[in-house]
Amino acid sequence: MTNIKGKISGTGSFLPEKVLTNYDLSAMVETNDEWIFTRTGIKERHVASGEKASDIAARAAGEAIKDSGLSAKDIDLVVTGTVTPDMVFPSTSCFIQLDLGLRPGIPAFDLSAACSGFLYALDTAERFIRTGGAKHALVVGVDIFSRIVDWTDRSTCVLFGDGAGAVVLSATKGKSGILSSHLYSDGKSWQLLYSPTTIQSSPFEKKGLRHDQPYLRMKGNDIFKLAVRSMSKAITKALKESGIGADDVSLLIPHQANIRIIKAMQERLKLPDERVFTNVEHYGNTSAASIPIALNEANKAGRLKKGDIVVLVAFGGGLTWACSVVRW
Ligand code: ACO
């Protein structure tokens, strides 16, 4: 074990320009603002209208690099959590490297963990840093779910939005940085939330292998309960292992899927409103982008002070879930 760890040295985020309100949605499917807001806390979301995942990711990443005071040439690793890349390959990270003029030759790759993608990417990048494989990593979360939701299915299309967030994770021997990180998965429940969009037929395929519905599918009630239970348990375990009490948490930044999921978790942990960050009202569930967007907004709003204990927690398709405890 070295005494080096990763510290978040810069944050950034970017949303596509087009805003889709609940009222706009009520002209597309049989729904209304009252139903969506009371069940989810969402009022509006941004949707891409031409932007690709790598376009918005590069904007978020560029802001994070600027915020860190570093320059593009200092970045020596790019890890992006996404399930909606521009292409099957090249990776979104390679496009970000190109767009931002990062040094050729550095490792750049994507990983897939749906809504937990950013925390999976953060943990992966930090392992590079702890073992001396990187000094300044760009860690990105980006998703364009408007490309994979079924816009005729009111039970899912109202929940999601598009966006990108990023951080620079820098090696430090100081007290600030990632104190603990836990990643989890459970493949047996994959059918509660999935999207087979990139699966296409080949001439060699048996008929039964094909998905006749290419869109995202979800069992909302089951996901709701599992999300609350898994994230609450993950936080309790992470705090215990870090030797930190819930009272010492300055800010919980949970995955922004549904305000009722966040409130249920908050009640279990007995955290007051001012110590829980939410912005789901304006963006909906932006999947892997949700935590880094929230982190950037909390940072830029001055809600993160040096020494603060910040807890990041996510849950998503896979199933996957994750929790990181950070000293700011
Ligand atoms: N507008 C109006 N009515 C709707 C809509 C809509 N957009 N969607 C569903 N309904 C109807 C249903 O058809 C149903 O009608 P019925 O009673 O006549 O059959 C009724 O509303 C109730 O539906 P439920 O599914 O029981 O509603 P519920 O209160 O469970 O809320 C929701 C649904 C919001 C999807 C909730 O289950 C949820 O948020 N689950 C978590 C899902 C989630 O966040 N997933 C994201 C990925 S995982 C993650 O990020 C944590």
Short mmCIF file of C-alpha atoms and ligand atoms in Angstrom, two decimals:
data_model
loop_
_atom_site.label_atom_id
_atom_site.label_comp_id
_atom_site.label_asym_id
_atom_site.label_seq_id
_atom_site.Cartn_x
_atom_site.Cartn_y
_atom_site.Cartn_z
CA MET A 1 0.00 0.00 0.00
CA THR A 2 1.29 3.43 -0.92
CA ASN A 3 0.14 6.60 0.80
CA ILE A 4 -0.81 8.09 -2.56
CA LYS A 5 -4.50 8.54 -3.33
CA GLY A 6 -6.66 10.33 -5.86
CA LYS A 7 -8.03 13.79 -5.12
CA ILE A 8 -10.66 15.59 -7.19
CA SER A 9 -8.79 18.65 -8.44
CA GLY A 10 -11.35 19.98 -10.94
CA THR A 11 -14.98 19.49 -11.96
CA GLY A 12 -17.06 20.25 -15.06
CA SER A 13 -20.40 19.47 -16.66
CA PHE A 14 -22.31 20.14 -19.84
CA LEU A 15 -25.94 19.71 -20.90
CA PRO A 16 -27.33 19.66 -24.44
CA GLU A 17 -29.11 22.89 -25.32
CA LYS A 18 -32.62 21.54 -25.92
CA VAL A 19 -34.88 21.41 -22.85
CA LEU A 20 -37.89 19.08 -22.78
CA THR A 21 -40.43 19.98 -20.07
CA ASN A 22 -43.13 17.76 -18.59
CA TYR A 23 -45.60 19.85 -20.59
CA ASP A 24 -43.71 19.04 -23.81
CA LEU A 25 -43.89 15.35 -22.89
CA SER A 26 -47.62 15.50 -22.27
CA ALA A 27 -48.00 16.32 -25.97
CA MET A 28 -46.04 13.17 -26.87
CA VAL A 29 -47.47 10.49 -24.51
CA GLU A 30 -50.46 10.25 -22.16
CA THR A 31 -48.95 11.90 -19.10
CA ASN A 32 -48.99 15.19 -17.22
CA ASP A 33 -46.73 17.44 -15.17
CA GLU A 34 -48.51 16.58 -11.91
CA TRP A 35 -48.00 12.79 -12.31
CA ILE A 36 -44.35 13.12 -13.30
CA PHE A 37 -43.45 15.68 -10.63
CA THR A 38 -45.17 13.97 -7.70
CA ARG A 39 -43.82 10.49 -8.61
CA THR A 40 -40.28 11.54 -9.57
CA GLY A 41 -39.52 15.18 -8.67
CA ILE A 42 -38.66 15.87 -12.32
CA LYS A 43 -39.89 19.03 -14.09
CA GLU A 44 -37.63 19.11 -17.14
CA ARG A 45 -34.65 17.40 -18.76
CA HIS A 46 -32.15 18.21 -21.52
CA VAL A 47 -32.10 16.11 -24.68
CA ALA A 48 -29.51 15.95 -27.44
CA SER A 49 -30.65 17.27 -30.80
CA GLY A 50 -27.56 16.51 -32.85
CA GLU A 51 -24.91 16.44 -30.12
CA LYS A 52 -23.07 13.15 -29.67
CA ALA A 53 -21.97 11.73 -26.32
CA SER A 54 -18.34 12.63 -27.06
CA ASP A 55 -19.29 16.24 -27.94
CA ILE A 56 -20.90 16.97 -24.59
CA ALA A 57 -18.36 14.84 -22.70
CA ALA A 58 -15.49 16.83 -24.18
CA ARG A 59 -17.17 20.10 -23.10
CA ALA A 60 -17.57 18.82 -19.53
CA ALA A 61 -14.02 17.42 -19.50
CA GLY A 62 -12.57 20.67 -20.86
CA GLU A 63 -14.23 22.58 -18.01
CA ALA A 64 -12.87 20.10 -15.44
CA ILE A 65 -9.31 20.48 -16.76
CA LYS A 66 -9.62 24.28 -16.68
CA ASP A 67 -11.04 24.16 -13.15
CA SER A 68 -8.08 22.03 -12.00
CA GLY A 69 -5.59 24.65 -13.22
CA LEU A 70 -3.86 21.99 -15.32
CA SER A 71 -3.57 21.87 -19.08
CA ALA A 72 -4.47 19.17 -21.62
CA LYS A 73 -0.86 17.92 -21.75
CA ASP A 74 -0.94 17.06 -18.01
CA ILE A 75 -3.71 14.46 -18.41
CA ASP A 76 -2.28 10.94 -18.55
CA LEU A 77 -5.41 8.75 -18.43
CA VAL A 78 -9.04 9.00 -19.62
CA VAL A 79 -11.76 6.73 -18.23
CA THR A 80 -15.37 7.29 -19.28
CA GLY A 81 -18.45 5.62 -17.85
CA THR A 82 -21.13 5.41 -20.54
CA VAL A 83 -23.65 2.99 -22.04
CA THR A 84 -24.51 5.28 -24.96
CA PRO A 85 -21.19 5.87 -26.76
CA ASP A 86 -21.11 7.51 -30.21
CA MET A 87 -20.06 4.18 -31.68
CA VAL A 88 -19.38 0.62 -30.53
CA PHE A 89 -15.76 1.62 -31.13
CA PRO A 90 -13.71 3.83 -31.00
CA SER A 91 -14.41 4.54 -27.35
CA THR A 92 -15.84 7.86 -26.18
CA SER A 93 -12.57 8.37 -24.29
CA CYS A 94 -10.58 8.24 -27.55
CA PHE A 95 -12.87 10.89 -29.07
CA ILE A 96 -12.45 13.05 -25.94
CA GLN A 97 -8.67 12.65 -26.26
CA LEU A 98 -8.89 13.82 -29.87
CA ASP A 99 -11.33 16.70 -29.22
CA LEU A 100 -9.33 18.14 -26.32
CA GLY A 101 -5.89 17.57 -27.87
CA LEU A 102 -4.76 15.33 -25.01
CA ARG A 103 -1.32 13.71 -25.35
CA PRO A 104 -1.27 10.87 -27.88
CA GLY A 105 -0.23 7.57 -26.31
CA ILE A 106 -2.03 7.89 -22.98
CA PRO A 107 -4.48 5.11 -22.05
CA ALA A 108 -8.11 5.99 -22.82
CA PHE A 109 -11.05 3.63 -22.48
CA ASP A 110 -14.76 3.41 -21.63
CA LEU A 111 -16.48 1.18 -19.13
CA SER A 112 -20.09 0.08 -18.89
CA ALA A 113 -21.94 0.17 -15.57
CA ALA A 114 -25.05 2.17 -16.55
CA CYS A 115 -26.02 4.69 -13.86
CA SER A 116 -23.08 3.56 -11.69
CA GLY A 117 -20.66 4.20 -14.56
CA PHE A 118 -19.07 7.34 -13.15
CA LEU A 119 -18.29 5.78 -9.75
CA TYR A 120 -16.91 2.67 -11.48
CA ALA A 121 -14.71 4.96 -13.63
CA LEU A 122 -13.61 6.99 -10.60
CA ASP A 123 -12.59 3.85 -8.71
CA THR A 124 -10.73 2.47 -11.75
CA ALA A 125 -8.83 5.72 -12.32
CA GLU A 126 -7.94 5.91 -8.64
CA ARG A 127 -6.40 2.43 -8.78
CA PHE A 128 -4.13 3.68 -11.63
CA ILE A 129 -3.18 6.63 -9.44
CA ARG A 130 -2.51 4.56 -6.30
CA THR A 131 -0.24 2.22 -8.25
CA GLY A 132 1.68 5.00 -10.00
CA GLY A 133 0.07 4.44 -13.42
CA ALA A 134 -1.30 7.98 -13.67
CA LYS A 135 -0.88 11.40 -12.03
CA HIS A 136 -3.83 13.33 -13.46
CA ALA A 137 -6.76 11.27 -14.74
CA LEU A 138 -9.79 12.58 -16.55
CA VAL A 139 -12.85 10.74 -15.27
CA VAL A 140 -16.03 11.26 -17.25
CA GLY A 141 -19.68 10.20 -16.99
CA VAL A 142 -21.83 10.74 -20.06
CA ASP A 143 -25.07 9.33 -21.39
CA ILE A 144 -27.58 10.14 -24.11
CA PHE A 145 -30.55 8.05 -23.05
CA SER A 146 -32.79 9.89 -25.52
CA ARG A 147 -31.22 7.51 -28.07
CA ILE A 148 -32.32 4.35 -26.24
CA VAL A 149 -35.63 5.12 -24.52
CA ASP A 150 -38.92 4.18 -26.11
CA TRP A 151 -40.57 7.57 -26.67
CA THR A 152 -43.98 5.88 -26.79
CA ASP A 153 -43.58 4.29 -23.32
CA ARG A 154 -44.74 6.81 -20.72
CA SER A 155 -43.50 4.71 -17.81
CA THR A 156 -39.84 5.18 -18.82
CA CYS A 157 -39.45 8.09 -21.27
CA VAL A 158 -40.41 10.70 -18.66
CA LEU A 159 -37.57 9.65 -16.33
CA PHE A 160 -34.39 10.24 -18.30
CA GLY A 161 -32.34 13.12 -19.69
CA ASP A 162 -29.00 13.58 -21.46
CA GLY A 163 -25.84 15.13 -20.03
CA ALA A 164 -22.14 14.89 -19.23
CA GLY A 165 -19.98 15.49 -16.18
CA ALA A 166 -16.27 15.11 -15.52
CA VAL A 167 -13.60 15.44 -12.88
CA VAL A 168 -9.82 15.55 -12.88
CA LEU A 169 -8.46 13.09 -10.34
CA SER A 170 -4.92 13.98 -9.27
CA ALA A 171 -2.35 12.05 -7.23
CA THR A 172 -1.85 13.43 -3.73
CA LYS A 173 -0.15 12.50 -0.48
CA GLY A 174 -2.33 14.98 1.41
CA LYS A 175 -5.40 14.39 3.57
CA SER A 176 -7.97 15.23 0.86
CA GLY A 177 -9.03 12.57 -1.62
CA ILE A 178 -10.94 9.34 -1.97
CA LEU A 179 -11.11 7.64 1.43
CA SER A 180 -12.99 4.54 0.33
CA SER A 181 -14.70 3.13 -2.72
CA HIS A 182 -16.90 0.05 -3.07
CA LEU A 183 -18.32 -1.34 -6.30
CA TYR A 184 -21.08 -3.96 -6.48
CA SER A 185 -23.00 -5.93 -9.10
CA ASP A 186 -25.73 -8.55 -9.34
CA GLY A 187 -26.24 -9.97 -12.84
CA LYS A 188 -29.12 -12.23 -11.80
CA SER A 189 -31.54 -9.28 -11.74
CA TRP A 190 -30.46 -7.83 -15.10
CA GLN A 191 -33.97 -8.07 -16.53
CA LEU A 192 -35.25 -5.39 -14.15
CA LEU A 193 -33.47 -2.74 -16.25
CA TYR A 194 -31.81 -3.24 -19.60
CA SER A 195 -31.39 -1.94 -23.12
CA PRO A 196 -30.50 -4.35 -25.95
CA THR A 197 -30.19 -1.53 -28.50
CA THR A 198 -26.78 -2.37 -29.92
CA ILE A 199 -27.69 -6.03 -30.46
CA GLN A 200 -28.38 -6.63 -34.14
CA SER A 201 -29.03 -9.76 -36.09
CA SER A 202 -26.26 -11.60 -37.91
CA PRO A 203 -26.66 -14.25 -40.63
CA PHE A 204 -25.55 -16.91 -38.10
CA GLU A 205 -28.00 -16.02 -35.35
CA LYS A 206 -30.78 -18.24 -34.02
CA LYS A 207 -34.11 -16.40 -34.03
CA GLY A 208 -34.60 -16.74 -30.28
CA LEU A 209 -31.51 -14.66 -29.56
CA ARG A 210 -32.95 -11.53 -31.13
CA HIS A 211 -34.63 -8.87 -29.02
CA ASP A 212 -37.74 -7.67 -30.80
CA GLN A 213 -37.85 -4.55 -28.60
CA PRO A 214 -34.61 -2.60 -28.97
CA TYR A 215 -35.41 0.01 -26.29
CA LEU A 216 -34.69 0.42 -22.61
CA ARG A 217 -37.00 -1.67 -20.46
CA MET A 218 -37.51 -1.36 -16.72
CA LYS A 219 -39.55 -2.79 -13.85
CA GLY A 220 -39.83 0.52 -12.01
CA ASN A 221 -41.26 -0.70 -8.70
CA ASP A 222 -38.65 -3.42 -8.21
CA ILE A 223 -35.84 -1.06 -9.16
CA PHE A 224 -37.16 1.55 -6.74
CA LYS A 225 -37.02 -0.79 -3.74
CA LEU A 226 -33.67 -2.33 -4.66
CA ALA A 227 -32.15 1.11 -5.29
CA VAL A 228 -33.12 2.39 -1.84
CA ARG A 229 -32.01 -0.77 -0.05
CA SER A 230 -28.71 -1.24 -1.92
CA MET A 231 -27.57 2.39 -1.80
CA SER A 232 -28.45 2.79 1.91
CA LYS A 233 -26.54 -0.39 2.77
CA ALA A 234 -23.57 0.66 0.63
CA ILE A 235 -23.35 4.04 2.39
CA THR A 236 -23.58 2.49 5.86
CA LYS A 237 -20.80 0.02 5.02
CA ALA A 238 -18.58 2.67 3.40
CA LEU A 239 -18.91 5.04 6.37
CA LYS A 240 -18.22 2.25 8.85
CA GLU A 241 -15.09 1.16 7.01
CA SER A 242 -13.88 4.76 6.76
CA GLY A 243 -14.50 5.24 10.51
CA ILE A 244 -16.94 8.08 9.80
CA GLY A 245 -20.37 8.61 11.38
CA ALA A 246 -23.42 9.80 9.40
CA ASP A 247 -23.26 13.02 11.46
CA ASP A 248 -19.86 13.78 9.93
CA VAL A 249 -21.18 13.69 6.35
CA SER A 250 -21.18 17.25 5.00
CA LEU A 251 -22.91 16.41 1.74
CA LEU A 252 -24.49 13.31 0.23
CA ILE A 253 -24.48 13.47 -3.58
CA PRO A 254 -26.68 10.58 -4.68
CA HIS A 255 -27.44 9.43 -8.20
CA GLN A 256 -30.31 11.63 -9.37
CA ALA A 257 -32.96 9.14 -10.53
CA ASN A 258 -36.04 9.99 -8.53
CA ILE A 259 -36.55 12.39 -5.60
CA ARG A 260 -38.53 9.69 -3.75
CA ILE A 261 -35.58 7.27 -3.91
CA ILE A 262 -33.32 10.04 -2.56
CA LYS A 263 -35.77 10.97 0.23
CA ALA A 264 -36.21 7.33 1.29
CA MET A 265 -32.42 6.95 1.54
CA GLN A 266 -32.08 10.26 3.35
CA GLU A 267 -34.65 9.15 5.96
CA ARG A 268 -32.84 5.87 6.59
CA LEU A 269 -29.58 7.75 7.12
CA LYS A 270 -31.31 10.57 9.10
CA LEU A 271 -29.66 13.29 7.00
CA PRO A 272 -31.27 16.77 6.93
CA ASP A 273 -32.17 18.33 3.54
CA GLU A 274 -29.25 20.76 3.61
CA ARG A 275 -26.82 17.83 3.61
CA VAL A 276 -28.29 16.13 0.54
CA PHE A 277 -27.70 17.55 -2.95
CA THR A 278 -30.49 17.27 -5.52
CA ASN A 279 -30.96 18.65 -9.02
CA VAL A 280 -33.15 15.89 -10.51
CA GLU A 281 -35.89 18.48 -11.01
CA HIS A 282 -33.99 20.08 -13.90
CA TYR A 283 -32.18 17.17 -15.53
CA GLY A 284 -34.07 13.93 -14.81
CA ASN A 285 -31.95 10.80 -14.63
CA THR A 286 -28.81 11.40 -16.72
CA SER A 287 -27.39 7.95 -15.89
CA ALA A 288 -23.55 8.00 -15.65
CA ALA A 289 -23.54 11.80 -15.90
CA SER A 290 -25.79 12.36 -12.91
CA ILE A 291 -23.20 12.32 -10.10
CA PRO A 292 -20.48 14.36 -11.84
CA ILE A 293 -23.04 16.98 -12.93
CA ALA A 294 -24.29 17.25 -9.33
CA LEU A 295 -20.72 17.30 -8.00
CA ASN A 296 -19.78 20.13 -10.36
CA GLU A 297 -22.86 22.16 -9.40
CA ALA A 298 -22.21 21.64 -5.67
CA ASN A 299 -18.57 22.63 -6.18
CA LYS A 300 -19.32 25.76 -8.21
CA ALA A 301 -22.05 26.78 -5.73
CA GLY A 302 -19.44 26.75 -2.95
CA ARG A 303 -21.09 23.86 -1.11
CA LEU A 304 -17.86 21.86 -0.85
CA LYS A 305 -15.28 23.18 1.63
CA LYS A 306 -11.80 21.83 2.23
CA GLY A 307 -11.99 18.92 4.68
CA ASP A 308 -15.70 18.22 4.06
CA ILE A 309 -16.78 14.58 3.92
CA VAL A 310 -18.71 14.01 0.70
CA VAL A 311 -20.50 10.73 -0.03
CA LEU A 312 -21.25 9.70 -3.63
CA VAL A 313 -23.64 6.81 -4.22
CA ALA A 314 -25.17 5.29 -7.37
CA PHE A 315 -27.42 2.47 -8.56
CA GLY A 316 -28.26 1.28 -12.06
CA GLY A 317 -28.58 -1.39 -14.71
CA GLY A 318 -26.53 -4.56 -14.43
CA LEU A 319 -27.55 -4.40 -11.71
CA THR A 320 -24.68 -2.28 -10.45
CA TRP A 321 -24.25 0.00 -7.48
CA ALA A 322 -21.34 1.85 -5.89
CA CYS A 323 -20.34 4.22 -3.11
CA SER A 324 -17.30 6.51 -2.68
CA VAL A 325 -16.40 8.52 0.39
CA VAL A 326 -14.34 11.60 -0.40
CA ARG A 327 -12.58 14.13 1.82
CA TRP A 328 -12.75 17.41 -0.13
N1 ACO B 1 -47.89 9.41 -16.64
C1 ACO B 1 -49.07 9.05 -16.15
N2 ACO B 1 -49.31 7.82 -15.66
C2 ACO B 1 -48.31 6.94 -15.67
C3 ACO B 1 -47.04 7.25 -16.20
C4 ACO B 1 -46.85 8.56 -16.69
N3 ACO B 1 -45.67 8.96 -17.20
N4 ACO B 1 -46.25 6.16 -16.09
C5 ACO B 1 -46.98 5.20 -15.50
N5 ACO B 1 -48.23 5.66 -15.27
C6 ACO B 1 -49.35 4.96 -14.63
C7 ACO B 1 -49.23 3.45 -14.75
O1 ACO B 1 -49.71 3.00 -15.98
C8 ACO B 1 -50.07 3.00 -13.57
O2 ACO B 1 -51.41 3.06 -13.96
P1 ACO B 1 -52.47 1.94 -13.47
O3 ACO B 1 -52.46 2.04 -11.97
O4 ACO B 1 -53.73 2.37 -14.13
O5 ACO B 1 -51.91 0.63 -13.97
C9 ACO B 1 -49.85 4.08 -12.53
O6 ACO B 1 -49.34 5.23 -13.24
C10 ACO B 1 -48.91 3.71 -11.42
O7 ACO B 1 -47.74 3.16 -11.98
P2 ACO B 1 -46.56 2.65 -11.08
O8 ACO B 1 -45.49 2.07 -11.95
O9 ACO B 1 -47.08 1.79 -9.98
O10 ACO B 1 -46.05 4.03 -10.45
P3 ACO B 1 -44.97 4.26 -9.33
O11 ACO B 1 -45.53 5.08 -8.25
O12 ACO B 1 -44.25 3.00 -8.96
O13 ACO B 1 -43.91 5.16 -10.08
C11 ACO B 1 -41.81 5.11 -11.24
C12 ACO B 1 -43.26 4.70 -11.25
C13 ACO B 1 -41.74 6.61 -11.20
C14 ACO B 1 -41.17 4.58 -12.52
C15 ACO B 1 -41.14 4.50 -9.99
O14 ACO B 1 -41.39 3.12 -9.89
C16 ACO B 1 -39.66 4.72 -10.01
O15 ACO B 1 -39.19 5.83 -9.98
N6 ACO B 1 -38.86 3.66 -10.04
C17 ACO B 1 -37.42 3.79 -10.10
C18 ACO B 1 -37.03 3.75 -11.50
C19 ACO B 1 -35.78 4.51 -11.80
O16 ACO B 1 -35.49 5.53 -11.25
N7 ACO B 1 -35.05 3.94 -12.74
C20 ACO B 1 -33.92 4.58 -13.27
C21 ACO B 1 -32.80 3.67 -13.46
S1 ACO B 1 -32.29 2.92 -11.98
C22 ACO B 1 -31.79 4.16 -11.10
O17 ACO B 1 -31.26 5.05 -11.69
C23 ACO B 1 -31.96 4.12 -9.65
#
